[in-house]
CSV table of C-alpha atoms in Angstrom, one decimal:
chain,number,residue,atom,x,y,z
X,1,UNK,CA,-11.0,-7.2,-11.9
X,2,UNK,CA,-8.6,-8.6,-8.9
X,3,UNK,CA,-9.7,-6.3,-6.4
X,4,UNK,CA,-12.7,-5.4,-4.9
X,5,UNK,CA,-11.9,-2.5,-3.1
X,6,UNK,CA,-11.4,1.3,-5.0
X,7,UNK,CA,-8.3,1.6,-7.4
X,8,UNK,CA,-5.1,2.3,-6.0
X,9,UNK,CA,-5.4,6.0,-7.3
X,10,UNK,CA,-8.9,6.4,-5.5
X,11,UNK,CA,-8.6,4.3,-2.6
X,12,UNK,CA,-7.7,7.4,-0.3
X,13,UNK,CA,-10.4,9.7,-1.6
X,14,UNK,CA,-12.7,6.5,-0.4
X,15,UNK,CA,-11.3,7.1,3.1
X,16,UNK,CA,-13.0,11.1,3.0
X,17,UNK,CA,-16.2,10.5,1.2
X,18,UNK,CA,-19.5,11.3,2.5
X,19,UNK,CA,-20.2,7.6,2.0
X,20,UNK,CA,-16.8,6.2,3.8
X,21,UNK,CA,-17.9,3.0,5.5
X,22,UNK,CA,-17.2,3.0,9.3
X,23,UNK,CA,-13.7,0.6,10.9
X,24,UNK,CA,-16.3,-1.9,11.6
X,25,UNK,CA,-17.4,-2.2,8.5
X,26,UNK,CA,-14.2,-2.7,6.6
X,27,UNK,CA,-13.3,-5.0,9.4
X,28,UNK,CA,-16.6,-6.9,8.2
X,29,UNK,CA,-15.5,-6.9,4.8
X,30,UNK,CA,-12.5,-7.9,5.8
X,31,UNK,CA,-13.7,-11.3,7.6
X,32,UNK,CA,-16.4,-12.0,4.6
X,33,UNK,CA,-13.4,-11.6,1.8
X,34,UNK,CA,-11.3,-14.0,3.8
X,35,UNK,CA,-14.1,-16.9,4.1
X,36,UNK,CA,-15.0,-16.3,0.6
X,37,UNK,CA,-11.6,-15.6,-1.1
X,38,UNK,CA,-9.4,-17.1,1.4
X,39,UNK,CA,-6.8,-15.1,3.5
X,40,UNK,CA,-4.0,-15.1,0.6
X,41,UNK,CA,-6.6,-12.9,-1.4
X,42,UNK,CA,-4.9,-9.5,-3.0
X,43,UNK,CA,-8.2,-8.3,-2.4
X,44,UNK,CA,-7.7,-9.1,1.6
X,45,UNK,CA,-4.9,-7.3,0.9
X,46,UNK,CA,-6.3,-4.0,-0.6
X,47,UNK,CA,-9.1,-4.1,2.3
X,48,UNK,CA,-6.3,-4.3,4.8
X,49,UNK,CA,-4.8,-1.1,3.0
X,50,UNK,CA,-8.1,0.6,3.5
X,51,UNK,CA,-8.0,-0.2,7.1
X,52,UNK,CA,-4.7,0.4,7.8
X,53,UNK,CA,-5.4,4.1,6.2
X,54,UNK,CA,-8.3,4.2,8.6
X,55,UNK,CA,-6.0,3.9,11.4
X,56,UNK,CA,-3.4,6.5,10.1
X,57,UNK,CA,-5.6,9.3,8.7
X,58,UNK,CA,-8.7,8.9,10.9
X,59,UNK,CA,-7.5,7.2,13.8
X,60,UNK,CA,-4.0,8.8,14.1
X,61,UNK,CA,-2.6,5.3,14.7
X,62,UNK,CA,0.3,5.1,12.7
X,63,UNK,CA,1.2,1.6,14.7
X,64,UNK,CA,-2.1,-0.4,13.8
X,65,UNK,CA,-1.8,1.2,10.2
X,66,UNK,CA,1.7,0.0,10.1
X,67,UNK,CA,0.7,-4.0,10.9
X,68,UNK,CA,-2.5,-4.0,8.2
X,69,UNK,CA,-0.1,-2.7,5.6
X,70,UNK,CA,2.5,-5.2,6.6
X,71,UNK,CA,0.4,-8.1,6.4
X,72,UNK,CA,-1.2,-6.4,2.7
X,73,UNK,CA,2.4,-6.4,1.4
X,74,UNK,CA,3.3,-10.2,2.8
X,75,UNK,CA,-0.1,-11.3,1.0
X,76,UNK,CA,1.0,-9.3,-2.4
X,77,UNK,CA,4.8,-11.1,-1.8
X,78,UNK,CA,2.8,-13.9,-1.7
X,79,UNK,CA,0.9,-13.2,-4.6
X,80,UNK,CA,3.4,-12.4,-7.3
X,81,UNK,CA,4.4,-15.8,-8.5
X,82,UNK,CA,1.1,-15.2,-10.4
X,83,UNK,CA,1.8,-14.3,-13.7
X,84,UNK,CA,-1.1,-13.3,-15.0
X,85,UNK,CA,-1.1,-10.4,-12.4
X,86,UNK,CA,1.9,-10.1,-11.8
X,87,UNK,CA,1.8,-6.1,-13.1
X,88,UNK,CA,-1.0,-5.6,-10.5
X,89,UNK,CA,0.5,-6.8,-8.0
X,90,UNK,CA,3.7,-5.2,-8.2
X,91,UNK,CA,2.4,-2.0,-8.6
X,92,UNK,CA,-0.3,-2.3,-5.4
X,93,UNK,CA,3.3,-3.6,-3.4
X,94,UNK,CA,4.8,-0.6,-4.0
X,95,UNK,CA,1.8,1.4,-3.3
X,96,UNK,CA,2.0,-0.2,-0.2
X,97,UNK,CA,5.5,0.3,0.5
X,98,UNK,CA,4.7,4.1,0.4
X,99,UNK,CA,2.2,3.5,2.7
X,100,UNK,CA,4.5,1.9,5.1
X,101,UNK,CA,7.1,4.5,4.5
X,102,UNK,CA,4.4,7.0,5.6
X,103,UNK,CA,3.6,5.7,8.8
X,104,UNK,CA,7.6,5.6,9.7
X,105,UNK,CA,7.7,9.4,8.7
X,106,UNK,CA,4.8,10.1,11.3
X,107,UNK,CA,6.6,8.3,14.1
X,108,UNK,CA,10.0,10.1,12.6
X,109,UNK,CA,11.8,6.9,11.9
X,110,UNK,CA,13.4,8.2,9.2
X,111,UNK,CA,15.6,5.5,8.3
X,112,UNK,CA,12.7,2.6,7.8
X,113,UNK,CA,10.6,5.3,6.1
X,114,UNK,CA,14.2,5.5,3.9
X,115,UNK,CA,13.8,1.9,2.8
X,116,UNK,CA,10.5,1.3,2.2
X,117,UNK,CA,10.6,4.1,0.1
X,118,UNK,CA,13.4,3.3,-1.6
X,119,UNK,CA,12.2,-0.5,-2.2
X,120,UNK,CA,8.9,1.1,-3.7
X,121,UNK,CA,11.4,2.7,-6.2
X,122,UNK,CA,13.3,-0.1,-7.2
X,123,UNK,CA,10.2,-2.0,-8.0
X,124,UNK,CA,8.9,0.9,-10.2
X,125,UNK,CA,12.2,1.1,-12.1
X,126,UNK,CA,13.3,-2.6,-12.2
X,127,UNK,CA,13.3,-4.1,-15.4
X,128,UNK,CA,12.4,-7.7,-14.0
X,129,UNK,CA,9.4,-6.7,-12.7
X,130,UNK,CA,6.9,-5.7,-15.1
X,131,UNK,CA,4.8,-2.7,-13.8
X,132,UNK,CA,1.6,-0.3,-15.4
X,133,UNK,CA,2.5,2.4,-13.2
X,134,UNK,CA,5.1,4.8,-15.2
X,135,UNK,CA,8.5,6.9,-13.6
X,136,UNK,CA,6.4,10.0,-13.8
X,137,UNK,CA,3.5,8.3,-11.8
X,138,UNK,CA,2.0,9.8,-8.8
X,139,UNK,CA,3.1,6.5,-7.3
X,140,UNK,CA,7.1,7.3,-8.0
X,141,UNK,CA,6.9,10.7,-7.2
X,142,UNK,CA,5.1,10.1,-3.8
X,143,UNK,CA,7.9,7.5,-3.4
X,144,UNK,CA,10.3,10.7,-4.3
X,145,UNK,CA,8.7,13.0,-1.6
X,146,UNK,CA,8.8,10.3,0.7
X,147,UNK,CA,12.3,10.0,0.5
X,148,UNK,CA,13.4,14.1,0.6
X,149,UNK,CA,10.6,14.3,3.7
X,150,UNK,CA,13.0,11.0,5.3
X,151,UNK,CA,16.7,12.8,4.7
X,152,UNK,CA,17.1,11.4,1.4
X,153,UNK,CA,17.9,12.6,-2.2
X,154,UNK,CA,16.9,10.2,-5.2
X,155,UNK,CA,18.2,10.6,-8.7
């Protein structure tokens, strides 16, 4: 499997279990998948999603959560020259576009949320890149929502 961390799809209900690991710890993980993986890791990546998460949903820090999920989705850029994954990766880019979109909605920046919404749609629709996730996803329609809560109807 590429990542480590939960599934896209259960990555948030991680975040709310009993179990959830504390900021420190992810942060740990974080430093041991870098040394062992190396920093252009998608599963550095996926960690940084959980952390950036962390900051929105538990630390109300839509800022931090911002820059983790910004430097997930330059390691995933990063990462799709890789063929052999290349469905993976596109699909946890968009996921993390949505992320990104949502931590523009909380500051009301409605026009960045717009775009990274809208880029999150264009890869789930975009015939040169291959993705698992279908149109009628939870993925595309949170994608949807995210651009009618931003000022924007999609087709």
């Amino acid at each position: 499997q590429m990542f480590n961390n939960p599934s896209l799809i259960t990555k948030y209900s991680a975040l709310f279990s009993p179990t959830m690991m504390t900021l420190t710890q992810y942060q740990s993980e974080l430093i041991e998948t870098k040394a062992s993986l190396g920093k252009n890791h998608p599963a550095v990546a996926e960690i940084l999603n959980t952390i950036a998460l962390h900051h929105l949903h538990i630390g109300n820090n839509p800022k931090e959560a911002r820059l983790c999920h910004t430097e997930a989705l330059s390691i995933f850029r990063r990462c799709a020259t890789d063929k052999t994954k290349i469905s993976e990766i596109h699909d946890a880019m968009a996921v993390t576009l949505i992320d990104i979109g949502n931590t523009f909605l909380r500051v009301e920046d409605y026009g960045k949320a717009r775009a990274s919404f809208q880029e999150a749609l264009d890869i789930f629709s975009s015939k040169e890149r291959p993705t698992k996730l279908q149109r009628n996803s939870h993925c595309f329609d949170a994608a949807r929502r995210g651009l009618a809560k931003a000022g924007f109807v999609h087709d």
